Tab-separated table of C-alpha atoms and ligand atoms in Angstrom:
chain	number	residue	atom	x	y	z
A	262	UNK	CA	0.000	0.000	0.000
A	263	UNK	CA	1.159	3.479	-0.849
A	264	UNK	CA	0.588	5.643	2.196
A	265	UNK	CA	0.975	9.374	1.614
A	266	UNK	CA	3.936	10.986	3.331
A	267	UNK	CA	1.934	13.839	4.817
A	268	UNK	CA	-1.701	14.109	5.862
A	269	UNK	CA	-2.618	17.181	7.894
A	270	UNK	CA	-5.942	18.399	9.212
A	271	UNK	CA	-7.904	21.232	10.769
A	272	UNK	CA	-10.403	20.114	13.396
A	273	UNK	CA	-12.620	23.003	14.521
A	274	UNK	CA	-15.112	22.683	17.361
A	275	UNK	CA	-18.334	24.432	16.264
A	276	UNK	CA	-18.995	25.891	19.720
A	277	UNK	CA	-18.339	29.242	18.073
A	278	UNK	CA	-17.232	30.834	14.827
A	279	UNK	CA	-13.715	31.007	13.487
A	280	UNK	CA	-11.733	33.892	14.960
A	281	UNK	CA	-8.250	35.203	14.375
A	282	UNK	CA	-6.671	32.572	16.649
A	283	UNK	CA	-8.329	29.728	14.762
A	284	UNK	CA	-7.209	31.296	11.481
A	285	UNK	CA	-3.589	31.225	12.655
A	286	UNK	CA	-3.846	27.516	13.568
A	287	UNK	CA	-5.716	26.577	10.380
A	288	UNK	CA	-3.269	28.496	8.221
A	289	UNK	CA	-0.208	26.885	9.815
A	290	UNK	CA	-1.602	23.396	9.310
A	291	UNK	CA	-2.663	24.178	5.726
A	292	UNK	CA	0.667	25.672	4.685
A	293	UNK	CA	2.662	22.941	6.398
A	294	UNK	CA	0.715	20.309	4.422
A	295	UNK	CA	0.626	22.056	1.054
A	296	UNK	CA	4.277	23.126	1.147
A	297	UNK	CA	5.265	19.445	0.939
A	298	UNK	CA	2.453	18.428	-1.436
A	299	UNK	CA	0.540	16.774	1.406
A	300	UNK	CA	-3.170	16.294	1.906
A	301	UNK	CA	-5.209	18.537	4.179
A	302	UNK	CA	-8.463	17.393	5.785
A	303	UNK	CA	-11.209	19.197	7.658
A	304	UNK	CA	-12.965	17.456	10.549
A	305	UNK	CA	-15.890	18.987	12.391
A	306	UNK	CA	-15.535	18.174	16.096
A	307	UNK	CA	-19.251	18.372	16.809
A	308	UNK	CA	-19.236	16.334	20.012
A	309	UNK	CA	-21.312	18.729	22.086
A	310	UNK	CA	-24.517	19.751	20.247
A	311	UNK	CA	-25.998	21.672	23.216
A	312	UNK	CA	-23.038	24.078	23.068
A	313	UNK	CA	-23.279	24.624	19.323
A	314	UNK	CA	-24.851	27.868	18.083
A	315	UNK	CA	-27.144	27.233	15.096
A	316	UNK	CA	-25.327	27.810	11.818
A	317	UNK	CA	-21.830	27.589	13.313
A	318	UNK	CA	-20.752	24.586	11.223
A	319	UNK	CA	-21.825	26.165	7.936
A	320	UNK	CA	-20.252	29.486	8.916
A	321	UNK	CA	-16.914	27.790	9.687
A	322	UNK	CA	-16.812	26.046	6.315
A	323	UNK	CA	-17.855	29.234	4.502
A	324	UNK	CA	-15.135	31.215	6.252
A	325	UNK	CA	-12.508	28.622	5.319
A	326	UNK	CA	-13.647	28.844	1.702
A	327	UNK	CA	-13.666	32.629	1.668
A	328	UNK	CA	-10.118	32.626	3.051
A	329	UNK	CA	-8.861	30.378	0.248
A	330	UNK	CA	-8.544	27.030	2.072
A	331	UNK	CA	-9.122	23.962	-0.116
A	332	UNK	CA	-9.570	20.660	1.704
A	333	UNK	CA	-9.252	17.136	0.383
A	334	UNK	CA	-12.232	14.801	0.428
A	335	UNK	CA	-15.483	15.263	2.318
A	336	UNK	CA	-15.599	16.903	5.757
A	337	UNK	CA	-15.708	14.255	8.506
A	338	UNK	CA	-18.206	14.834	11.341
A	339	UNK	CA	-17.503	13.385	14.768
A	340	UNK	CA	-21.258	13.126	15.324
A	341	UNK	CA	-21.127	10.284	12.752
A	342	UNK	CA	-18.379	8.421	14.598
A	343	UNK	CA	-20.088	7.494	17.881
A	344	UNK	CA	-19.954	3.742	17.215
A	345	UNK	CA	-16.166	3.841	16.980
A	346	UNK	CA	-15.858	5.744	20.267
A	347	UNK	CA	-18.420	3.547	22.046
A	348	UNK	CA	-16.763	0.266	21.122
A	349	UNK	CA	-13.354	1.329	22.432
A	350	UNK	CA	-14.899	2.570	25.687
A	351	UNK	CA	-16.845	-0.677	26.103
A	352	UNK	CA	-13.690	-2.735	25.573
A	353	UNK	CA	-11.665	-0.732	28.090
A	354	UNK	CA	-14.505	-0.860	30.596
A	355	UNK	CA	-14.677	-4.666	30.276
A	356	UNK	CA	-10.898	-4.859	30.718
A	357	UNK	CA	-11.007	-2.687	33.832
A	358	UNK	CA	-8.879	0.002	32.184
A	359	UNK	CA	-11.806	2.394	32.297
A	360	UNK	CA	-14.254	2.755	35.172
A	361	UNK	CA	-17.405	4.600	36.104
A	362	UNK	CA	-17.079	7.766	38.191
A	363	UNK	CA	-19.994	9.306	40.064
A	364	UNK	CA	-18.110	12.239	41.587
A	365	UNK	CA	-19.849	15.584	41.300
A	366	UNK	CA	-18.163	18.706	40.014
A	367	UNK	CA	-18.390	20.159	43.498
A	368	UNK	CA	-16.705	17.123	45.061
A	369	UNK	CA	-13.785	17.489	42.646
A	370	UNK	CA	-13.342	21.241	43.018
A	371	UNK	CA	-10.537	21.067	45.603
A	372	UNK	CA	-8.379	18.892	43.312
A	373	UNK	CA	-7.969	21.595	40.617
A	374	UNK	CA	-8.472	19.417	37.578
A	375	UNK	CA	-6.321	16.444	38.636
A	376	UNK	CA	-8.665	13.579	39.444
A	377	UNK	CA	-7.584	11.892	42.704
A	378	UNK	CA	-8.914	8.447	41.759
A	379	UNK	CA	-11.800	8.426	44.244
A	380	UNK	CA	-13.926	5.963	42.233
A	381	UNK	CA	-11.045	3.903	40.876
A	382	UNK	CA	-11.773	0.744	42.799
A	383	UNK	CA	-15.442	1.166	43.652
A	384	UNK	CA	-16.853	-0.821	40.721
A	385	UNK	CA	-19.738	1.576	40.005
A	386	UNK	CA	-22.346	0.753	37.361
A	387	UNK	CA	-22.008	2.686	34.094
A	388	UNK	CA	-25.481	4.147	34.404
A	389	UNK	CA	-25.521	7.855	35.381
A	390	UNK	CA	-21.750	7.961	35.609
A	391	UNK	CA	-18.839	9.437	33.707
A	392	UNK	CA	-16.265	6.992	32.345
A	393	UNK	CA	-12.651	7.620	33.285
A	394	UNK	CA	-9.503	6.025	31.944
A	395	UNK	CA	-6.829	4.852	34.389
A	396	UNK	CA	-3.479	6.507	33.786
A	397	UNK	CA	-0.100	5.095	34.762
A	398	UNK	CA	2.271	6.892	37.175
A	399	UNK	CA	4.563	7.723	34.284
A	400	UNK	CA	5.869	10.680	32.337
A	401	UNK	CA	4.870	10.979	28.693
A	402	UNK	CA	6.992	13.218	26.501
A	403	UNK	CA	7.427	14.214	22.890
A	404	UNK	CA	9.437	16.586	20.775
A	405	UNK	CA	7.299	19.348	19.314
A	406	UNK	CA	8.557	20.845	16.047
A	407	UNK	CA	8.219	24.368	17.437
A	408	UNK	CA	7.970	24.103	21.211
A	409	UNK	CA	10.703	21.493	21.662
A	410	UNK	CA	10.656	18.917	24.462
A	411	UNK	CA	7.323	18.682	26.282
A	412	UNK	CA	6.595	16.247	29.087
A	413	UNK	CA	3.889	15.568	31.585
A	414	UNK	CA	3.503	13.144	34.463
A	415	UNK	CA	0.103	11.643	33.788
A	416	UNK	CA	-0.660	10.591	37.327
A	417	UNK	CA	0.418	13.857	38.979
A	418	UNK	CA	-0.559	16.380	36.296
A	419	UNK	CA	-3.664	14.859	34.699
A	420	UNK	CA	-5.021	11.970	36.738
A	421	UNK	CA	-7.523	9.430	35.419
A	422	UNK	CA	-9.357	11.457	32.776
A	423	UNK	CA	-12.892	11.428	31.397
A	424	UNK	CA	-13.454	9.659	28.073
A	425	UNK	CA	-17.252	9.766	28.234
A	426	UNK	CA	-19.206	12.326	30.181
A	427	UNK	CA	-22.009	11.509	32.547
A	428	UNK	CA	-24.518	12.906	30.016
A	429	UNK	CA	-23.193	10.400	27.445
A	430	UNK	CA	-21.183	12.872	25.353
A	431	UNK	CA	-17.812	11.596	24.176
A	432	UNK	CA	-14.689	13.420	25.316
A	433	UNK	CA	-12.427	15.326	22.953
A	434	UNK	CA	-9.256	13.445	24.015
A	435	UNK	CA	-10.527	10.052	22.890
A	436	UNK	CA	-12.369	11.206	19.767
A	437	UNK	CA	-9.442	13.225	18.432
A	438	UNK	CA	-7.017	10.308	18.758
A	439	UNK	CA	-9.352	7.742	17.206
A	440	UNK	CA	-10.216	10.022	14.303
A	441	UNK	CA	-6.725	11.270	13.552
A	442	UNK	CA	-5.485	7.712	13.235
A	443	UNK	CA	-8.607	6.518	11.379
A	444	UNK	CA	-8.004	9.319	8.849
A	445	UNK	CA	-4.290	8.511	8.571
A	446	UNK	CA	-3.167	11.910	9.878
A	447	UNK	CA	0.633	12.069	10.017
A	448	UNK	CA	1.061	15.672	11.184
A	449	UNK	CA	-0.920	17.558	13.796
A	450	UNK	CA	-0.515	21.325	13.634
A	451	UNK	CA	-2.698	23.185	16.140
A	452	UNK	CA	-2.774	25.804	18.874
A	453	UNK	CA	-0.483	25.583	21.893
A	454	UNK	CA	-3.504	25.433	24.203
A	455	UNK	CA	-3.494	21.721	23.325
A	456	UNK	CA	0.157	21.103	24.297
A	457	UNK	CA	-0.942	19.873	27.708
A	458	UNK	CA	-3.423	17.464	26.121
A	459	UNK	CA	-0.809	15.805	23.956
A	460	UNK	CA	0.724	13.512	26.614
A	461	UNK	CA	-2.762	12.095	27.363
A	462	UNK	CA	-3.253	11.581	23.644
A	463	UNK	CA	0.093	9.767	23.424
A	464	UNK	CA	-1.037	7.450	26.192
A	465	UNK	CA	-4.289	6.767	24.313
A	466	UNK	CA	-2.306	5.982	21.160
A	467	UNK	CA	-0.105	3.598	23.118
A	468	UNK	CA	-3.146	1.753	24.508
A	469	UNK	CA	-4.576	1.489	21.001
A	470	UNK	CA	-1.276	0.261	19.568
A	471	UNK	CA	-1.181	3.174	17.115
A	472	UNK	CA	1.861	5.177	15.972
A	473	UNK	CA	2.199	8.777	17.149
A	474	UNK	CA	1.985	11.579	14.569
A	475	UNK	CA	4.385	14.520	14.403
A	476	UNK	CA	3.268	17.558	16.403
A	477	UNK	CA	3.645	21.281	15.831
A	478	UNK	CA	1.940	23.646	18.260
A	479	UNK	CA	1.619	27.277	17.155
A	480	UNK	CA	1.319	30.183	19.610
A	481	UNK	CA	-2.132	30.791	20.972
A	482	UNK	CA	-3.366	34.291	20.119
A	483	UNK	CA	-4.474	36.118	23.227
A	484	UNK	CA	-6.114	39.429	23.981
A	485	UNK	CA	-3.994	42.203	25.531
A	486	UNK	CA	-5.514	41.312	28.931
A	487	UNK	CA	-4.260	37.731	28.601
A	488	UNK	CA	-7.605	36.192	27.694
A	489	UNK	CA	-7.678	33.525	25.032
A	490	UNK	CA	-9.412	34.556	21.823
A	491	UNK	CA	-12.549	32.546	21.490
A	492	UNK	CA	-16.246	32.439	21.976
A	493	UNK	CA	-16.050	32.853	25.723
A	494	UNK	CA	-14.372	36.192	25.135
A	495	UNK	CA	-16.750	37.060	22.299
A	496	UNK	CA	-14.024	37.661	19.791
A	497	UNK	CA	-15.435	38.747	16.446
A	498	UNK	CA	-15.929	36.111	13.741
A	499	UNK	CA	-13.656	36.437	10.711
A	500	UNK	CA	-15.070	38.987	8.250
A	501	UNK	CA	-15.341	37.518	4.731
A	502	UNK	CA	-14.310	40.798	3.083
A	503	UNK	CA	-11.041	41.052	5.028
A	504	UNK	CA	-9.581	37.720	3.977
A	505	UNK	CA	-6.319	38.870	2.381
A	506	UNK	CA	-5.292	41.383	5.078
A	507	UNK	CA	-6.169	38.960	7.871
A	508	UNK	CA	-4.264	36.120	6.179
A	509	UNK	CA	-1.279	38.471	6.051
A	510	UNK	CA	-1.738	39.280	9.745
A	511	UNK	CA	-1.884	35.551	10.505
A	512	UNK	CA	1.335	35.032	8.524
A	513	UNK	CA	2.980	37.735	10.661
A	514	UNK	CA	1.792	35.989	13.810
A	515	UNK	CA	3.504	32.856	12.459
A	516	UNK	CA	6.773	34.770	12.025
A	517	UNK	CA	6.654	34.555	8.239
A	518	UNK	CA	8.185	37.295	6.113
A	519	UNK	CA	5.699	39.149	3.989
A	520	UNK	CA	5.618	40.665	0.540
A	521	UNK	CA	4.125	44.176	1.000
A	522	UNK	CA	1.854	43.731	-2.033
A	523	UNK	CA	0.047	40.786	-0.509
A	524	UNK	CA	-2.534	42.756	1.479
A	525	UNK	CA	-4.033	43.924	-1.825
A	526	UNK	CA	-3.894	40.472	-3.439
A	527	UNK	CA	-6.731	37.924	-3.568
A	528	UNK	CA	-6.909	35.278	-0.808
A	529	UNK	CA	-5.935	32.639	-3.394
A	530	UNK	CA	-2.835	34.653	-4.331
A	531	UNK	CA	-1.859	35.110	-0.675
A	532	UNK	CA	-2.212	31.343	-0.175
A	533	UNK	CA	-0.108	30.530	-3.237
A	534	UNK	CA	2.622	32.900	-2.097
A	535	UNK	CA	2.501	31.614	1.479
A	536	UNK	CA	2.738	27.959	0.424
A	537	UNK	CA	5.793	28.727	-1.703
A	538	UNK	CA	7.482	30.667	1.133
A	539	UNK	CA	6.421	28.573	4.151
A	540	UNK	CA	9.143	28.598	6.822
A	541	UNK	CA	7.996	26.613	9.884
A	542	UNK	CA	11.347	27.279	11.576
A	543	UNK	CA	10.358	30.969	11.802
A	544	UNK	CA	7.295	30.303	13.999
A	545	UNK	CA	7.817	31.993	17.386
A	546	UNK	CA	8.720	29.447	20.059
A	547	UNK	CA	6.186	30.741	22.547
A	548	UNK	CA	2.912	29.335	23.813
A	549	UNK	CA	1.006	32.601	23.506
A	550	UNK	CA	1.156	35.861	21.572
A	551	UNK	CA	-0.834	39.008	22.268
A	552	UNK	CA	-2.745	40.019	19.172
A	553	UNK	CA	-2.138	43.713	19.771
A	554	UNK	CA	1.629	43.210	19.611
A	555	UNK	CA	1.584	41.952	16.030
A	556	UNK	CA	3.059	44.391	13.568
A	557	UNK	CA	0.511	46.104	11.398
A	558	UNK	CA	0.297	44.518	7.978
A	559	UNK	CA	2.035	46.586	5.323
B	261	LIG	N1	-11.381	20.697	18.170
B	261	LIG	C1	-10.276	21.247	18.893
B	261	LIG	C2	-10.449	22.731	19.080
B	261	LIG	O1	-11.119	23.366	18.307
B	261	LIG	C3	-8.942	21.067	18.191
B	261	LIG	C4	-8.566	19.650	18.080
B	261	LIG	C5	-7.151	19.448	17.644
B	261	LIG	O2	-6.651	20.198	16.803
B	261	LIG	O3	-6.557	18.497	18.140
B	261	LIG	O4	-9.912	23.296	19.996
B	262	ZN	ZN1	-15.299	9.584	40.949
């Protein structure tokens, strides 16, 4: 079988519209794929319908189109992949690797996000319970193409984590790993807010006997006050009529050098130029960048 050397992807969660931070991540993954003649996929991570504003999925795809992104094959929807998630969870539950947790949010508050294993050996029924995966008392590490060496002690820094919520919704960590490998993704390029998720994802890959992809985490774009850009902060959706100048601004955020004429070019021309000049080694080696500090586009 001839497996392609590079398959990249953009995997938006439709809990909001695309904003400048998502554009930076999408652009980095697109350019990194196209610069080496690789494929680029789009996957809609629609795992949480109650938190999805009506029209968000269509708006995301329209924005990608307006900004000159061209994806390969049909968009994959995680809402169509529940059987795959459920069968892995069932298997791990039967094997005792995963267990039911009935702890309330309030009960877990004092532990600041690291689950202390309260339900680990209680043998709860699955009904009305979240499902957690046991983690080993081990460090998981990887070498990020931009951020360098990253490591995390799963037991101390993450704890047994949720793979299916009490309300039945599947967790991002499991779905992303199953789908990336199902789609043959070789290179994950995404925002640095997910750096701390990567060791958990490496553990999931190990359990599944799957090879790890390459990782490149680009700086997260933050507001001057330190807030992450995103729906919670009500950052504005990407305006369709500002595609070229905002692509140029995203290229600046990625440390790329810019041709001054580009801001007046069409989005397709900016993309062509950016693919030809892609320099991943120029991406700033930081986890976050304040949007206001970006140079003004020429
Ligand atoms: N769906 C995730 C998000 O929008 C990104 C998943 C990923 O790139 O691994 O934050
Ligand atoms: Zn519990």
